[in-house]
Each structure stands twice: as C-alpha cells, then as structure tokens.
C-alpha cells in the first residue's frame, strides 16, 4: 500500500509539470516539460563608436567601451537579493560589469563596461566573452563557485555570448 501511495504521489508531481501529447494518431506519446521561471541571456556584445584617439595607460593598455545587452527570456521575473551581475572576459582578464536589481519577462537592459586591452592589439580582432549571472554571482572566484550564479534559472547553460570585435586603429 505504501509503495502505491508513493507511486501515485510521484505521478501527480510529474503530471503537474508535464503533459502527454499525441504524435500523429499513433499510440506513442512524448512528454513535454513546461518550464516556468526566469532565463537570462546575453543578446548582444558590441563596441559603440569610439574616436580613433586613445589614451595609453600603465602597462601599455587602452580602455575600450563595450556595451552588453542582457534579456530575460523566461516566464518569471529574474531577481536576487544580491542583484543580477554581469562580467566580461578579454584575453583572460575578467571585468565585473554593472549590477541590476531585476529583469521582468522579455525585458532587456544594455549595460556599459570598460575593457582594458593591450595597445599592441589595435586594429586586430579580439574575443570578448560576456556573461550574465556568472558563477558565484560575479563576486566569488569562479573556481569554487556554484555553476549557475545566484539567480535560479530554467536554463543555466545559456548565460554567455562570445564575439570577435575588430578594435579601431589609433
């Protein structure tokens, strides 16, 4: 009797988030999982227009402005008591971006960041990797942080976007 109750409860829990759908009048069925919750993605990484004159900083670096657009493609608001963090990696160097409080479903925000690039790379393509809700929420070193960041999402594997951007010649 106990096993029957457990099986029935398991079936009820599973049926609350899944439903069976018939496939072409056959007796085969497939389960479709209805996911509800936030899902943060990076939709765009770009360098806005920059004047072709840069100031050279210590360590032979230049500062490049980068705009990162993030969006909540999920069905619920994305929020955390710690905020939603963004980060940018260029040549192995990580820069923390802005932190926002929340994103409602289908809402997007463009955040401004500054990348420090070796001056010898001017005129070349450089790979930029932007992440929204990075492991550890952007404040804990990634090596020891939980994989998913601080916002519990329906898909934790789509939070990054890599692009190659040609730097201006100065």
mmCIF file of C-alpha atoms in Angstrom:
data_model
loop_
_atom_site.group_PDB
_atom_site.id
_atom_site.type_symbol
_atom_site.label_atom_id
_atom_site.label_comp_id
_atom_site.label_asym_id
_atom_site.label_seq_id
_atom_site.Cartn_x
_atom_site.Cartn_y
_atom_site.Cartn_z
ATOM 1 C CA UNK A 1 0.000 0.000 0.000
ATOM 2 C CA UNK A 2 2.824 2.384 0.911
ATOM 3 C CA UNK A 3 4.512 1.768 -2.455
ATOM 4 C CA UNK A 4 1.251 2.513 -4.285
ATOM 5 C CA UNK A 5 0.868 5.824 -2.455
ATOM 6 C CA UNK A 6 4.462 6.811 -3.259
ATOM 7 C CA UNK A 7 3.962 5.884 -6.913
ATOM 8 C CA UNK A 8 0.722 7.864 -7.051
ATOM 9 C CA UNK A 9 2.330 10.944 -5.456
ATOM 10 C CA UNK A 10 5.256 10.719 -7.867
ATOM 11 C CA UNK A 11 2.844 10.532 -10.785
ATOM 12 C CA UNK A 12 0.884 13.545 -9.518
ATOM 13 C CA UNK A 13 4.025 15.641 -9.075
ATOM 14 C CA UNK A 14 5.273 14.729 -12.539
ATOM 15 C CA UNK A 15 1.911 15.414 -14.166
ATOM 16 C CA UNK A 16 1.859 18.880 -12.614
ATOM 17 C CA UNK A 17 4.824 19.934 -14.742
ATOM 18 C CA UNK A 18 4.434 17.627 -17.735
ATOM 19 C CA UNK A 19 1.671 16.604 -20.057
ATOM 20 C CA UNK A 20 1.456 13.922 -22.704
ATOM 21 C CA UNK A 21 0.979 14.897 -26.298
ATOM 22 C CA UNK A 22 -0.134 12.519 -29.023
ATOM 23 C CA UNK A 23 2.125 12.179 -32.057
ATOM 24 C CA UNK A 24 0.380 11.662 -35.426
ATOM 25 C CA UNK A 25 -2.526 9.418 -34.364
ATOM 26 C CA UNK A 26 -0.211 6.689 -33.142
ATOM 27 C CA UNK A 27 -0.146 5.179 -29.720
ATOM 28 C CA UNK A 28 3.227 6.804 -28.960
ATOM 29 C CA UNK A 29 3.335 9.713 -26.565
ATOM 30 C CA UNK A 30 6.045 12.183 -25.686
ATOM 31 C CA UNK A 31 6.363 14.227 -22.513
ATOM 32 C CA UNK A 32 6.742 17.976 -22.840
ATOM 33 C CA UNK A 33 8.220 19.784 -19.879
ATOM 34 C CA UNK A 34 6.673 23.178 -19.203
ATOM 35 C CA UNK A 35 9.422 25.283 -17.645
ATOM 36 C CA UNK A 36 8.409 28.315 -15.625
ATOM 37 C CA UNK A 37 10.942 30.736 -14.257
ATOM 38 C CA UNK A 38 13.494 33.325 -15.310
ATOM 39 C CA UNK A 39 16.067 32.668 -18.037
ATOM 40 C CA UNK A 40 18.832 35.245 -18.516
ATOM 41 C CA UNK A 41 20.759 35.508 -21.794
ATOM 42 C CA UNK A 42 23.271 37.887 -23.360
ATOM 43 C CA UNK A 43 21.719 39.051 -26.632
ATOM 44 C CA UNK A 44 24.409 41.436 -27.858
ATOM 45 C CA UNK A 45 28.008 42.459 -27.216
ATOM 46 C CA UNK A 46 29.275 45.449 -29.164
ATOM 47 C CA UNK A 47 31.704 48.307 -29.168
ATOM 48 C CA UNK A 48 29.928 51.634 -29.652
ATOM 49 C CA UNK A 49 31.550 54.222 -31.880
ATOM 50 C CA UNK A 50 34.839 55.303 -30.384
ATOM 51 C CA UNK A 51 37.001 58.162 -31.532
ATOM 52 C CA UNK A 52 40.226 56.830 -33.067
ATOM 53 C CA UNK A 53 42.311 58.526 -30.378
ATOM 54 C CA UNK A 54 43.034 56.572 -27.239
ATOM 55 C CA UNK A 55 44.965 57.414 -24.151
ATOM 56 C CA UNK A 56 47.729 54.972 -23.311
ATOM 57 C CA UNK A 57 47.528 53.704 -19.727
ATOM 58 C CA UNK A 58 50.021 51.958 -17.456
ATOM 59 C CA UNK A 59 51.040 48.530 -18.684
ATOM 60 C CA UNK A 60 50.690 49.639 -22.324
ATOM 61 C CA UNK A 61 46.888 49.305 -22.228
ATOM 62 C CA UNK A 62 43.996 51.186 -23.760
ATOM 63 C CA UNK A 63 40.419 51.342 -22.472
ATOM 64 C CA UNK A 64 37.682 50.221 -24.864
ATOM 65 C CA UNK A 65 33.992 50.868 -24.074
ATOM 66 C CA UNK A 66 31.804 47.782 -24.535
ATOM 67 C CA UNK A 67 28.011 47.531 -24.398
ATOM 68 C CA UNK A 68 26.439 44.255 -23.279
ATOM 69 C CA UNK A 69 22.693 43.716 -23.703
ATOM 70 C CA UNK A 70 21.032 41.134 -21.465
ATOM 71 C CA UNK A 71 17.460 39.845 -21.607
ATOM 72 C CA UNK A 72 15.152 37.703 -19.506
ATOM 73 C CA UNK A 73 13.616 35.247 -21.999
ATOM 74 C CA UNK A 74 11.927 33.325 -19.191
ATOM 75 C CA UNK A 75 8.359 33.410 -17.946
ATOM 76 C CA UNK A 76 9.019 34.919 -14.499
ATOM 77 C CA UNK A 77 10.924 37.863 -13.068
ATOM 78 C CA UNK A 78 14.675 37.382 -12.604
ATOM 79 C CA UNK A 79 15.875 38.789 -9.297
ATOM 80 C CA UNK A 80 18.184 38.110 -6.420
ATOM 81 C CA UNK A 81 18.893 39.745 -3.095
ATOM 82 C CA UNK A 82 22.467 40.089 -4.332
ATOM 83 C CA UNK A 83 21.431 41.569 -7.708
ATOM 84 C CA UNK A 84 21.986 40.312 -11.238
ATOM 85 C CA UNK A 85 25.664 40.586 -12.130
ATOM 86 C CA UNK A 86 27.429 40.737 -15.473
ATOM 87 C CA UNK A 87 31.050 40.127 -16.351
ATOM 88 C CA UNK A 88 33.305 40.494 -19.375
ATOM 89 C CA UNK A 89 36.407 38.430 -20.169
ATOM 90 C CA UNK A 90 39.006 39.687 -22.610
ATOM 91 C CA UNK A 91 42.372 37.970 -23.060
ATOM 92 C CA UNK A 92 41.809 36.012 -19.855
ATOM 93 C CA UNK A 93 41.157 39.157 -17.804
ATOM 94 C CA UNK A 94 37.751 39.392 -16.135
ATOM 95 C CA UNK A 95 35.978 42.697 -15.575
ATOM 96 C CA UNK A 96 32.873 42.942 -13.417
ATOM 97 C CA UNK A 97 30.087 44.911 -15.043
ATOM 98 C CA UNK A 98 27.046 46.647 -13.662
ATOM 99 C CA UNK A 99 24.662 45.005 -11.218
ATOM 100 C CA UNK A 100 20.920 45.415 -11.672
ATOM 101 C CA UNK A 101 18.134 44.510 -9.265
ATOM 102 C CA UNK A 102 15.705 42.639 -11.544
ATOM 103 C CA UNK A 103 14.515 41.907 -15.077
ATOM 104 C CA UNK A 104 10.878 41.134 -15.859
ATOM 105 C CA UNK A 105 9.984 38.608 -18.602
ATOM 106 C CA UNK A 106 11.044 39.901 -22.058
ATOM 107 C CA UNK A 107 12.753 42.929 -20.511
ATOM 108 C CA UNK A 108 16.273 43.751 -21.669
ATOM 109 C CA UNK A 109 18.953 46.159 -20.456
ATOM 110 C CA UNK A 110 22.116 47.430 -22.096
ATOM 111 C CA UNK A 111 24.997 47.740 -19.654
ATOM 112 C CA UNK A 112 28.208 49.665 -20.227
ATOM 113 C CA UNK A 113 31.583 48.153 -19.395
ATOM 114 C CA UNK A 114 35.200 49.065 -19.998
ATOM 115 C CA UNK A 115 37.710 46.543 -21.318
ATOM 116 C CA UNK A 116 41.425 47.059 -20.735
ATOM 117 C CA UNK A 117 43.234 45.858 -23.866
ATOM 118 C CA UNK A 118 46.925 45.615 -24.686
ATOM 119 C CA UNK A 119 47.703 48.528 -27.017
ATOM 120 C CA UNK A 120 49.542 46.227 -29.438
ATOM 121 C CA UNK A 121 46.162 44.702 -30.431
ATOM 122 C CA UNK A 122 44.794 47.881 -32.035
ATOM 123 C CA UNK A 123 43.361 47.137 -35.474
ATOM 124 C CA UNK A 124 43.013 43.403 -34.714
ATOM 125 C CA UNK A 125 40.086 41.167 -33.819
ATOM 126 C CA UNK A 126 39.762 40.427 -30.111
ATOM 127 C CA UNK A 127 37.440 37.863 -28.499
ATOM 128 C CA UNK A 128 35.038 39.215 -25.862
ATOM 129 C CA UNK A 129 33.087 36.814 -23.622
ATOM 130 C CA UNK A 130 30.135 38.387 -21.798
ATOM 131 C CA UNK A 131 28.264 36.561 -19.027
ATOM 132 C CA UNK A 132 25.061 37.410 -17.191
ATOM 133 C CA UNK A 133 24.649 35.866 -13.720
ATOM 134 C CA UNK A 134 28.162 34.363 -13.733
ATOM 135 C CA UNK A 135 29.153 31.528 -11.385
ATOM 136 C CA UNK A 136 29.277 32.872 -7.849
ATOM 137 C CA UNK A 137 27.279 35.910 -8.906
ATOM 138 C CA UNK A 138 30.398 37.664 -10.099
ATOM 139 C CA UNK A 139 31.813 38.211 -6.620
ATOM 140 C CA UNK A 140 33.094 34.739 -5.721
ATOM 141 C CA UNK A 141 36.078 33.300 -7.633
ATOM 142 C CA UNK A 142 34.656 31.059 -10.382
ATOM 143 C CA UNK A 143 36.783 28.037 -9.439
ATOM 144 C CA UNK A 144 34.946 27.479 -6.156
ATOM 145 C CA UNK A 145 31.564 28.941 -7.070
ATOM 146 C CA UNK A 146 28.372 27.101 -7.929
ATOM 147 C CA UNK A 147 27.949 26.824 -11.698
ATOM 148 C CA UNK A 148 24.629 28.604 -12.027
ATOM 149 C CA UNK A 149 25.148 32.005 -10.428
ATOM 150 C CA UNK A 150 22.772 33.444 -7.839
ATOM 151 C CA UNK A 151 19.573 33.570 -9.940
ATOM 152 C CA UNK A 152 17.860 30.174 -10.226
ATOM 153 C CA UNK A 153 17.005 29.878 -13.942
ATOM 154 C CA UNK A 154 15.213 27.393 -16.163
ATOM 155 C CA UNK A 155 18.395 27.098 -18.271
ATOM 156 C CA UNK A 156 21.774 27.751 -16.658
ATOM 157 C CA UNK A 157 23.713 26.895 -19.837
ATOM 158 C CA UNK A 158 22.871 29.925 -21.997
ATOM 159 C CA UNK A 159 24.277 32.800 -19.942
ATOM 160 C CA UNK A 160 27.308 33.631 -22.092
ATOM 161 C CA UNK A 161 27.965 35.094 -25.521
ATOM 162 C CA UNK A 162 31.324 35.296 -27.265
ATOM 163 C CA UNK A 163 32.023 37.733 -30.095
ATOM 164 C CA UNK A 164 35.089 38.825 -32.026
ATOM 165 C CA UNK A 165 35.313 42.603 -32.332
ATOM 166 C CA UNK A 166 37.797 44.448 -34.505
ATOM 167 C CA UNK A 167 39.497 47.142 -32.475
ATOM 168 C CA UNK A 168 39.995 50.546 -34.056
ATOM 169 C CA UNK A 169 43.437 51.638 -35.188
ATOM 170 C CA UNK A 170 44.752 54.605 -33.306
#
